[in-house]
Amino acid sequence: MAGAQPGVHALQLKPVCVSDSLKKGTKFVKWDDDSTIVTPIILRTDPQGFFFYWTDQSKETELLDLSLVKDARCGKHAKAPKDPKLRELLDVGNIGRLEHRMITVVYGPDLVNISHLNLVAFQEEVAKEWTNEVFSLATNLLAQNMSRDAFLEKAYTKLKLQVTPEGRIPLKNIYRLFSADRKRVETALEACSLPSSRNDLIPQEDFTPEVYRVFLNNLCPRPEIDNIFSEFGAKSKPYLTVDQMMDFINLKQRDPRLNEILYPPLKQEQVQVLIEKYEPNNSLARKGQISVDGFMRYLSGEENGVVPPEKLDLNEDMSQPLTHYFINSSHNTYLTAGQLAGNSSVEMYRQVLLSGCRCVELDCWKGRTAEEEPVITHGFTMTTEISFKEVIEAIAECAFKTSPFPILLSFENHVDSPKQQAKMAEYCRLIFGDALLMEPLEKYPLESGVPLPSPLDLMYKILVKNKKKSHKSSEGSGKKKLSEQTSNTYSDSSSVFEPSSPGAGEADTESDDDDDEDDCKKSSMDEGTAGSEAMATEEMSNLVNYIQPVKFESFEISKKRNRSFEMSSFVETKGLEQLTKSPVEFVEYNKMQLSRIYPKGTRVDSSNYMPQLFWNAGCQMVALNFQTVDLAMQINMGMYEYNGKSGYRLKPEFMRRPDKHFDPFTEGIVDGIVANTLSVKIISGQFLSDKKVGTYVEVDMFGLPVDTRRKAFKTKTSQGNAVNPVWEEEPIVFKKVVLPSLACLRIAVYEEGGKFIGHRILPVQAIRPGYHYICLRNERNQPLMLPALFVYIEVKDYVPDTYADVIEALSNPIRYVNLMEQRAKQLAALTLEDEEEVKKEADPGETQSEAPSEARTTPAENGMNHTTSLTPKPPSQALHSQPAPGSVKAPAKTEDLIQSVLTEVEAQTIEELKQQKSFVKLQKKHYKEMKDLVKRHHKKTTDLIKEHTTKYNEIQNDYLRRRAALEKTAKKDSKKKSEPSSPDHGSSTIEQDLAALDAEMTQKLIDLKDKQQQQLLNLRQEQYYSEKYQKREHIKLFSTSCYSLRVLTIFLFDDFY
């Protein structure tokens, strides 16, 4: 069965466990950067690990949701107060230095907008313990994927923690938490015999967990669950028996794709344990019965998550070559906003690494200060500069806090100072220490045909991607020349498809793949062109081993060289071109070499392309702008949320095996992969919005082009109900998901005006079938506390319609046999009279001998038997046994002759048929037609590329000419300004003209890009339909030939008879 694995994965994830010291609380001193006031507090964590909370001397309680915590730092990594007076006030401990007692808790809604909670412990050991515990709680994968019941408990915990100094719960907090419908809240409170005025207070002892559940049931009634409960056997009695509950779990909730030996259905005793866990009535539980209340608790419990916890765990094979993995990758990591303006940030490297990214980018430039310190910035833009050394320190600090697997540093090195390059190399060696991989591993030398090491081999290692100087070789000048040719190839803009953005003076540059002019290559930063990288010095070159960037020439050349340690980068447009022209070759290339895709230069707003496009081709490092949380980034976060959030995902087997070939544009079944059928029914929603508005749900599927369906389904909008809307609509069915391992389902909820509420992205291969809650997340993939959907999902192996009856018979053979027997009895009345007539006419001996075989019922070939079929007989017997008016029995000699002829005729094998001249001739003709079709497509594509290049050059030349004219005018004006008598005006006009020219140029390039991309896609589509039509015509010809042969055979047989 699909989904079966070599063995059952032993779950390594540990549930949340809060230590006693965190529950009891510890004294700290809290301080802020912008104030000299320090506040003594008692810091605690609730027993479930939901919140970090503290009370000050006035007994006021403040909360910090641990799901918002990104990091916890102590000692030298924590923030230190700059004000000497503040330092003096904080230095209150008597055990350990102040620096070692500092704690900084980093939290925020996303990677850019972060805040700090600064604390000082009284002892060093206390600071270390709290730092480790808080980070462990905040990064616990099970805590990030809690059950529906846990989220409701979290809301209850929040209410219980936010109490007055007297220990009472303010009702205003309840109204604030459930703000969608004030009237409903009032009614639910009154049903629980609680006060309902907004200004009232509730004693904690009156608001028990049981009262809270009653309150929720009255606030958000669930008739749809009552219906499910009744339909599954509780119509006449208010409970399900243990057998009924077992059937429900095994038939509705179990994944049919699982191997029944490795993952057996639940037995009675296992179901009894679940009943005892969830049934609140102990008397019923002991009898093996579960009420509707217990049933609801089971559905929202930890055993019934929509994704099994083993998928969250590190469960993929990490011992394969690096090229066999998708690697979570970042583009221009240092930026916090757009590509042309905004702040660069050292903190972004920490945040990106903590989020699970394993490949970060460093754009290095020569520092202009007296200290000659290299910097990181986006060249020739208005983005700020940050210290290269500080970035290296930040990477070293957070490299392996989230994942132990290797970090890849993608250097874009514009430092043309040998001295500063030497500094860069020195910083890497000193700060990274043993973590920096300086030499290739002994088992994996840098030789042709040798694969890259695995993530397991490279655990806790940092690898550098930078231009490399020519290799020293003692094996002859020829080899040395080849090495120099490949290693020294460099430039920066990726191709003619992605020219430099004129406003910035730079397209996103990559040293490894470009087609810019030679004069651009020789430009330096000071000359105003960021389109070239500096030559690598010996020091930087020595840091490079397994990731050596080279200019991409062709898939054929790369295959011949067979060097896994060489890799190339492609701007997204160049990547799309290669994917469109040579999809199969691109997949093959990615089996043995790394490829990196990065956004085109015109994405100045830091938007992202859809990473799925390049995952489909097996590209490993699909780099995105992490600061922009758009749909593309959301899909990326959904992809790398699994496999222990390690930043590595193993590619599907056919993208790794050399004997398999895969076309990402395929529409048929992939060899060795079982397609899935997925059905999703949106049943209801709970607490979807904090406003009284209508809501609706949209469902998308992303994967291969054939699997992708944007906005495949949309529910009706609920009428002003965001608390418990119910949708009685037909499910959305994805009949055939060709590649489930690369497909993901997105379910998103919106307010009636189109405002986004929340969503969830789920891998098709990991989705559990059955009735489940989908706890929603915001656009930054952070869990929302209350909003959830209740759905019914069916997932099974895809079966073509032709074989549906066969599968039905195999899956339920008893039902099938009973059905066949029933049909046989129904037909008996019609066939009895004919059988009696046959018996009368036939010889008594024959009748007795043939009766048993004629009465035997056998299923038809496709698994369905609509009529009683007889055992096949030789043609002579078949002809003889059919009565006809006035017919006489055929002579025995004739029967014997026909029988002997038929028995001598042997069926030809498929291989023999393929050797026939007519078949071979037809096959050659078809092959030539298809080959010509592909050639014409390639010619059209080449012509289109040439046309685009010409238009780009025309636009560029026109831009340079007009800019030169404006600059010339500006120089004349500046000379006039230097004269005392000359009035000071006109400079602002020139600047405006230059800005307008840049904007005009940028827009022209954007238009040109969009037009070219659309034309290429149109060409691909035209080619696809042409090939499809041609294949259909070929099939018709083959069918006609086969039919002619069949007619000829029948004619010869009839003539002979």
PDB file of C-alpha atoms in Angstrom, residues 420-641:
ATOM      1  CA  GLN A 420      39.738  42.986   3.514  1.00  0.00           C
ATOM      2  CA  GLN A 421      39.189  39.593   1.888  1.00  0.00           C
ATOM      3  CA  ALA A 422      41.936  38.248   4.150  1.00  0.00           C
ATOM      4  CA  LYS A 423      40.029  39.740   7.107  1.00  0.00           C
ATOM      5  CA  MET A 424      36.825  38.042   5.964  1.00  0.00           C
ATOM      6  CA  ALA A 425      38.567  34.656   5.796  1.00  0.00           C
ATOM      7  CA  GLU A 426      40.183  35.230   9.173  1.00  0.00           C
ATOM      8  CA  TYR A 427      36.860  36.090  10.814  1.00  0.00           C
ATOM      9  CA  CYS A 428      35.298  32.934   9.379  1.00  0.00           C
ATOM     10  CA  ARG A 429      38.122  30.744  10.688  1.00  0.00           C
ATOM     11  CA  LEU A 430      38.315  32.305  14.144  1.00  0.00           C
ATOM     12  CA  ILE A 431      34.609  32.769  14.859  1.00  0.00           C
ATOM     13  CA  PHE A 432      33.305  29.528  13.339  1.00  0.00           C
ATOM     14  CA  GLY A 433      36.248  27.482  14.596  1.00  0.00           C
ATOM     15  CA  ASP A 434      35.915  23.743  14.077  1.00  0.00           C
ATOM     16  CA  ALA A 435      32.396  24.188  12.668  1.00  0.00           C
ATOM     17  CA  LEU A 436      33.874  25.617   9.423  1.00  0.00           C
ATOM     18  CA  LEU A 437      34.551  22.821   6.935  1.00  0.00           C
ATOM     19  CA  MET A 438      38.035  23.673   5.661  1.00  0.00           C
ATOM     20  CA  GLU A 439      38.913  20.397   3.928  1.00  0.00           C
ATOM     21  CA  PRO A 440      36.778  17.836   2.073  1.00  0.00           C
ATOM     22  CA  LEU A 441      35.948  14.655   3.965  1.00  0.00           C
ATOM     23  CA  GLU A 442      38.199  11.690   3.267  1.00  0.00           C
ATOM     24  CA  LYS A 443      35.324   9.551   1.990  1.00  0.00           C
ATOM     25  CA  TYR A 444      34.167  12.272  -0.429  1.00  0.00           C
ATOM     26  CA  PRO A 445      37.127  13.708  -2.377  1.00  0.00           C
ATOM     27  CA  LEU A 446      36.603  16.503  -4.899  1.00  0.00           C
ATOM     28  CA  GLU A 447      36.632  14.215  -7.936  1.00  0.00           C
ATOM     29  CA  SER A 448      34.346  13.567 -10.869  1.00  0.00           C
ATOM     30  CA  GLY A 449      31.689  10.968 -10.177  1.00  0.00           C
ATOM     31  CA  VAL A 450      31.975  11.259  -6.384  1.00  0.00           C
ATOM     32  CA  PRO A 451      28.704  12.372  -4.772  1.00  0.00           C
ATOM     33  CA  LEU A 452      28.473  15.045  -2.099  1.00  0.00           C
ATOM     34  CA  PRO A 453      28.452  14.049   1.585  1.00  0.00           C
ATOM     35  CA  SER A 454      25.120  13.696   3.343  1.00  0.00           C
ATOM     36  CA  PRO A 455      23.562  16.100   5.874  1.00  0.00           C
ATOM     37  CA  LEU A 456      24.358  13.425   8.464  1.00  0.00           C
ATOM     38  CA  ASP A 457      28.054  13.491   7.495  1.00  0.00           C
ATOM     39  CA  LEU A 458      28.066  17.295   7.716  1.00  0.00           C
ATOM     40  CA  MET A 459      26.202  17.756  11.000  1.00  0.00           C
ATOM     41  CA  TYR A 460      27.212  20.927  12.854  1.00  0.00           C
ATOM     42  CA  LYS A 461      29.322  22.052   9.889  1.00  0.00           C
ATOM     43  CA  ILE A 462      29.334  25.349   7.981  1.00  0.00           C
ATOM     44  CA  LEU A 463      30.110  25.285   4.243  1.00  0.00           C
ATOM     45  CA  VAL A 464      31.138  28.300   2.182  1.00  0.00           C
ATOM     46  CA  LYS A 465      29.998  29.032  -1.370  1.00  0.00           C
ATOM     47  CA  ASN A 466      32.353  31.613  -2.871  1.00  0.00           C
ATOM     48  CA  LYS A 467      34.311  32.072  -6.061  1.00  0.00           C
ATOM     49  CA  LYS A 468      37.428  29.906  -6.006  1.00  0.00           C
ATOM     50  CA  LYS A 469      40.863  30.607  -7.432  1.00  0.00           C
ATOM     51  CA  SER A 470      42.373  28.244  -9.972  1.00  0.00           C
ATOM     52  CA  HIS A 471      43.254  24.865  -8.517  1.00  0.00           C
ATOM     53  CA  LYS A 472      46.881  23.865  -8.219  1.00  0.00           C
ATOM     54  CA  SER A 473      47.387  20.686 -10.126  1.00  0.00           C
ATOM     55  CA  SER A 474      50.394  18.451 -10.588  1.00  0.00           C
ATOM     56  CA  GLU A 475      48.661  16.302 -13.151  1.00  0.00           C
ATOM     57  CA  GLY A 476      49.588  18.303 -16.204  1.00  0.00           C
ATOM     58  CA  SER A 477      48.887  21.708 -17.688  1.00  0.00           C
ATOM     59  CA  GLY A 478      45.808  20.480 -19.512  1.00  0.00           C
ATOM     60  CA  LYS A 479      44.000  19.646 -16.321  1.00  0.00           C
ATOM     61  CA  LYS A 480      45.192  22.886 -14.732  1.00  0.00           C
ATOM     62  CA  LYS A 481      43.889  24.879 -17.667  1.00  0.00           C
ATOM     63  CA  LEU A 482      40.488  23.181 -17.410  1.00  0.00           C
ATOM     64  CA  SER A 483      40.380  23.871 -13.679  1.00  0.00           C
ATOM     65  CA  GLU A 484      41.214  27.543 -14.192  1.00  0.00           C
ATOM     66  CA  GLN A 485      38.609  27.849 -16.899  1.00  0.00           C
ATOM     67  CA  THR A 486      35.825  26.524 -14.688  1.00  0.00           C
ATOM     68  CA  SER A 487      36.837  28.047 -11.384  1.00  0.00           C
ATOM     69  CA  ASN A 488      37.575  31.565 -12.598  1.00  0.00           C
ATOM     70  CA  THR A 489      34.402  31.940 -14.595  1.00  0.00           C
ATOM     71  CA  TYR A 490      32.460  34.701 -12.943  1.00  0.00           C
ATOM     72  CA  SER A 491      30.161  37.631 -13.342  1.00  0.00           C
ATOM     73  CA  ASP A 492      27.015  38.746 -11.680  1.00  0.00           C
ATOM     74  CA  SER A 493      23.865  39.342 -13.503  1.00  0.00           C
ATOM     75  CA  SER A 494      22.372  36.048 -14.215  1.00  0.00           C
ATOM     76  CA  SER A 495      21.398  36.243 -17.839  1.00  0.00           C
ATOM     77  CA  VAL A 496      20.009  38.366 -20.623  1.00  0.00           C
ATOM     78  CA  PHE A 497      16.648  37.469 -19.194  1.00  0.00           C
ATOM     79  CA  GLU A 498      17.319  39.475 -16.044  1.00  0.00           C
ATOM     80  CA  PRO A 499      19.114  42.766 -16.796  1.00  0.00           C
ATOM     81  CA  SER A 500      20.284  45.086 -14.049  1.00  0.00           C
ATOM     82  CA  SER A 501      17.685  47.349 -12.521  1.00  0.00           C
ATOM     83  CA  PRO A 502      18.787  50.838 -13.568  1.00  0.00           C
ATOM     84  CA  GLY A 503      17.432  52.588 -10.523  1.00  0.00           C
ATOM     85  CA  ALA A 504      19.529  50.434  -8.257  1.00  0.00           C
ATOM     86  CA  GLY A 505      22.520  50.074 -10.527  1.00  0.00           C
ATOM     87  CA  GLU A 506      22.306  46.362  -9.772  1.00  0.00           C
ATOM     88  CA  ALA A 507      20.256  43.327 -10.487  1.00  0.00           C
ATOM     89  CA  ASP A 508      20.473  40.661  -7.835  1.00  0.00           C
ATOM     90  CA  THR A 509      23.861  39.370  -8.728  1.00  0.00           C
ATOM     91  CA  GLU A 510      25.243  35.888  -8.651  1.00  0.00           C
ATOM     92  CA  SER A 511      28.840  35.017  -9.245  1.00  0.00           C
ATOM     93  CA  ASP A 512      28.005  31.686 -10.715  1.00  0.00           C
ATOM     94  CA  ASP A 513      25.674  32.280 -13.598  1.00  0.00           C
ATOM     95  CA  ASP A 514      25.588  35.270 -15.910  1.00  0.00           C
ATOM     96  CA  ASP A 515      25.897  36.496 -19.442  1.00  0.00           C
ATOM     97  CA  ASP A 516      26.802  40.137 -18.991  1.00  0.00           C
ATOM     98  CA  GLU A 517      29.377  41.933 -21.103  1.00  0.00           C
ATOM     99  CA  ASP A 518      33.090  41.812 -20.300  1.00  0.00           C
ATOM    100  CA  ASP A 519      33.281  45.497 -19.463  1.00  0.00           C
ATOM    101  CA  CYS A 520      30.641  44.912 -16.779  1.00  0.00           C
ATOM    102  CA  LYS A 521      32.781  42.178 -15.306  1.00  0.00           C
ATOM    103  CA  LYS A 522      35.714  44.533 -14.855  1.00  0.00           C
ATOM    104  CA  SER A 523      33.737  47.267 -13.149  1.00  0.00           C
ATOM    105  CA  SER A 524      34.334  47.970  -9.493  1.00  0.00           C
ATOM    106  CA  MET A 525      32.031  49.206  -6.790  1.00  0.00           C
ATOM    107  CA  ASP A 526      33.516  52.686  -6.939  1.00  0.00           C
ATOM    108  CA  GLU A 527      32.805  52.932 -10.654  1.00  0.00           C
ATOM    109  CA  GLY A 528      29.120  52.616  -9.939  1.00  0.00           C
ATOM    110  CA  THR A 529      28.374  49.062 -11.084  1.00  0.00           C
ATOM    111  CA  ALA A 530      27.411  46.310  -8.750  1.00  0.00           C
ATOM    112  CA  GLY A 531      27.248  43.835 -11.588  1.00  0.00           C
ATOM    113  CA  SER A 532      30.542  42.076 -10.920  1.00  0.00           C
ATOM    114  CA  GLU A 533      32.282  40.239  -8.132  1.00  0.00           C
ATOM    115  CA  ALA A 534      35.898  40.571  -7.112  1.00  0.00           C
ATOM    116  CA  MET A 535      38.466  37.872  -7.766  1.00  0.00           C
ATOM    117  CA  ALA A 536      38.750  35.502  -4.844  1.00  0.00           C
ATOM    118  CA  THR A 537      41.985  35.745  -2.883  1.00  0.00           C
ATOM    119  CA  GLU A 538      43.901  32.694  -1.709  1.00  0.00           C
ATOM    120  CA  GLU A 539      42.509  33.079   1.823  1.00  0.00           C
ATOM    121  CA  MET A 540      38.841  33.121   0.761  1.00  0.00           C
ATOM    122  CA  SER A 541      39.413  30.461  -1.865  1.00  0.00           C
ATOM    123  CA  ASN A 542      40.747  28.061   0.764  1.00  0.00           C
ATOM    124  CA  LEU A 543      37.392  28.121   2.557  1.00  0.00           C
ATOM    125  CA  VAL A 544      35.553  26.678  -0.470  1.00  0.00           C
ATOM    126  CA  ASN A 545      35.251  22.949  -1.105  1.00  0.00           C
ATOM    127  CA  TYR A 546      31.907  21.225  -1.754  1.00  0.00           C
ATOM    128  CA  ILE A 547      30.038  24.254  -3.091  1.00  0.00           C
ATOM    129  CA  GLN A 548      32.057  25.736  -5.944  1.00  0.00           C
ATOM    130  CA  PRO A 549      30.034  28.142  -8.111  1.00  0.00           C
ATOM    131  CA  VAL A 550      30.517  27.874 -11.878  1.00  0.00           C
ATOM    132  CA  LYS A 551      28.823  29.473 -14.851  1.00  0.00           C
ATOM    133  CA  PHE A 552      26.106  27.227 -16.209  1.00  0.00           C
ATOM    134  CA  GLU A 553      26.777  26.242 -19.827  1.00  0.00           C
ATOM    135  CA  SER A 554      24.461  23.344 -20.610  1.00  0.00           C
ATOM    136  CA  PHE A 555      23.024  20.220 -19.070  1.00  0.00           C
ATOM    137  CA  GLU A 556      25.031  18.095 -21.490  1.00  0.00           C
ATOM    138  CA  ILE A 557      28.358  19.645 -20.444  1.00  0.00           C
ATOM    139  CA  SER A 558      27.473  19.325 -16.758  1.00  0.00           C
ATOM    140  CA  LYS A 559      26.642  15.652 -17.270  1.00  0.00           C
ATOM    141  CA  LYS A 560      29.953  15.004 -19.020  1.00  0.00           C
ATOM    142  CA  ARG A 561      31.954  16.731 -16.282  1.00  0.00           C
ATOM    143  CA  ASN A 562      29.966  14.938 -13.566  1.00  0.00           C
ATOM    144  CA  ARG A 563      31.314  17.132 -10.755  1.00  0.00           C
ATOM    145  CA  SER A 564      28.940  17.167  -7.814  1.00  0.00           C
ATOM    146  CA  PHE A 565      30.965  19.840  -6.022  1.00  0.00           C
ATOM    147  CA  GLU A 566      30.237  22.375  -8.788  1.00  0.00           C
ATOM    148  CA  MET A 567      26.937  24.240  -8.624  1.00  0.00           C
ATOM    149  CA  SER A 568      25.174  26.995 -10.539  1.00  0.00           C
ATOM    150  CA  SER A 569      22.652  29.671  -9.677  1.00  0.00           C
ATOM    151  CA  PHE A 570      19.730  30.719 -11.849  1.00  0.00           C
ATOM    152  CA  VAL A 571      17.655  33.851 -11.623  1.00  0.00           C
ATOM    153  CA  GLU A 572      14.001  32.782 -11.562  1.00  0.00           C
ATOM    154  CA  THR A 573      13.433  33.766 -15.208  1.00  0.00           C
ATOM    155  CA  LYS A 574      16.458  31.799 -16.405  1.00  0.00           C
ATOM    156  CA  GLY A 575      15.332  28.892 -14.251  1.00  0.00           C
ATOM    157  CA  LEU A 576      11.871  29.038 -15.820  1.00  0.00           C
ATOM    158  CA  GLU A 577      13.405  29.080 -19.268  1.00  0.00           C
ATOM    159  CA  GLN A 578      15.454  25.948 -18.524  1.00  0.00           C
ATOM    160  CA  LEU A 579      12.423  24.300 -16.931  1.00  0.00           C
ATOM    161  CA  THR A 580      10.284  25.100 -19.971  1.00  0.00           C
ATOM    162  CA  LYS A 581      12.837  24.029 -22.576  1.00  0.00           C
ATOM    163  CA  SER A 582      14.437  21.033 -20.866  1.00  0.00           C
ATOM    164  CA  PRO A 583      12.336  19.832 -17.923  1.00  0.00           C
ATOM    165  CA  VAL A 584      13.643  16.259 -17.844  1.00  0.00           C
ATOM    166  CA  GLU A 585      17.268  17.368 -18.193  1.00  0.00           C
ATOM    167  CA  PHE A 586      16.821  19.886 -15.368  1.00  0.00           C
ATOM    168  CA  VAL A 587      15.603  17.112 -13.051  1.00  0.00           C
ATOM    169  CA  GLU A 588      18.557  14.922 -14.077  1.00  0.00           C
ATOM    170  CA  TYR A 589      21.006  17.792 -13.438  1.00  0.00           C
ATOM    171  CA  ASN A 590      19.627  18.241  -9.925  1.00  0.00           C
ATOM    172  CA  LYS A 591      20.270  14.605  -9.098  1.00  0.00           C
ATOM    173  CA  MET A 592      24.038  15.107  -9.143  1.00  0.00           C
ATOM    174  CA  GLN A 593      24.597  18.865  -8.708  1.00  0.00           C
ATOM    175  CA  LEU A 594      23.210  21.637  -6.547  1.00  0.00           C
ATOM    176  CA  SER A 595      21.259  24.472  -8.087  1.00  0.00           C
ATOM    177  CA  ARG A 596      20.186  27.730  -6.482  1.00  0.00           C
ATOM    178  CA  ILE A 597      17.234  29.809  -7.700  1.00  0.00           C
ATOM    179  CA  TYR A 598      16.874  33.442  -6.657  1.00  0.00           C
ATOM    180  CA  PRO A 599      14.315  36.224  -7.323  1.00  0.00           C
ATOM    181  CA  LYS A 600      14.605  38.469 -10.370  1.00  0.00           C
ATOM    182  CA  GLY A 601      15.956  42.005  -9.931  1.00  0.00           C
ATOM    183  CA  THR A 602      12.656  43.674 -10.731  1.00  0.00           C
ATOM    184  CA  ARG A 603      11.171  42.354  -7.486  1.00  0.00           C
ATOM    185  CA  VAL A 604      12.230  45.563  -5.756  1.00  0.00           C
ATOM    186  CA  ASP A 605       9.364  45.151  -3.263  1.00  0.00           C
ATOM    187  CA  SER A 606      10.966  41.870  -2.096  1.00  0.00           C
ATOM    188  CA  SER A 607       8.037  39.799  -3.381  1.00  0.00           C
ATOM    189  CA  ASN A 608       8.601  36.101  -4.048  1.00  0.00           C
ATOM    190  CA  TYR A 609       8.109  33.677  -6.929  1.00  0.00           C
ATOM    191  CA  MET A 610       6.302  30.374  -6.289  1.00  0.00           C
ATOM    192  CA  PRO A 611       8.913  27.903  -5.007  1.00  0.00           C
ATOM    193  CA  GLN A 612       6.775  24.929  -6.084  1.00  0.00           C
ATOM    194  CA  LEU A 613       7.800  25.580  -9.705  1.00  0.00           C
ATOM    195  CA  PHE A 614      11.402  24.679  -8.951  1.00  0.00           C
ATOM    196  CA  TRP A 615      10.793  21.995  -6.347  1.00  0.00           C
ATOM    197  CA  ASN A 616       8.990  20.184  -9.158  1.00  0.00           C
ATOM    198  CA  ALA A 617      12.314  20.139 -11.040  1.00  0.00           C
ATOM    199  CA  GLY A 618      14.304  19.008  -7.984  1.00  0.00           C
ATOM    200  CA  CYS A 619      16.108  22.331  -7.412  1.00  0.00           C
ATOM    201  CA  GLN A 620      17.590  22.218  -3.918  1.00  0.00           C
ATOM    202  CA  MET A 621      18.197  25.840  -2.869  1.00  0.00           C
ATOM    203  CA  VAL A 622      15.084  27.773  -3.852  1.00  0.00           C
ATOM    204  CA  ALA A 623      15.953  31.110  -2.202  1.00  0.00           C
ATOM    205  CA  LEU A 624      13.179  33.469  -1.084  1.00  0.00           C
ATOM    206  CA  ASN A 625      12.879  36.868   0.581  1.00  0.00           C
ATOM    207  CA  PHE A 626      12.085  35.792   4.147  1.00  0.00           C
ATOM    208  CA  GLN A 627      11.061  39.312   5.184  1.00  0.00           C
ATOM    209  CA  THR A 628       7.998  39.148   2.894  1.00  0.00           C
ATOM    210  CA  VAL A 629       5.313  36.759   4.106  1.00  0.00           C
ATOM    211  CA  ASP A 630       3.362  36.342   0.858  1.00  0.00           C
ATOM    212  CA  LEU A 631       1.706  33.174  -0.433  1.00  0.00           C
ATOM    213  CA  ALA A 632       5.012  31.861  -1.824  1.00  0.00           C
ATOM    214  CA  MET A 633       6.717  32.252   1.547  1.00  0.00           C
ATOM    215  CA  GLN A 634       3.740  30.654   3.301  1.00  0.00           C
ATOM    216  CA  ILE A 635       4.076  27.577   1.082  1.00  0.00           C
ATOM    217  CA  ASN A 636       7.810  27.513   1.832  1.00  0.00           C
ATOM    218  CA  MET A 637       7.099  27.600   5.583  1.00  0.00           C
ATOM    219  CA  GLY A 638       4.540  24.815   5.119  1.00  0.00           C
ATOM    220  CA  MET A 639       7.115  22.712   3.281  1.00  0.00           C
ATOM    221  CA  TYR A 640       9.873  22.979   5.894  1.00  0.00           C
ATOM    222  CA  GLU A 641       7.630  22.703   8.936  1.00  0.00           C
TER     223      GLU A 641
END
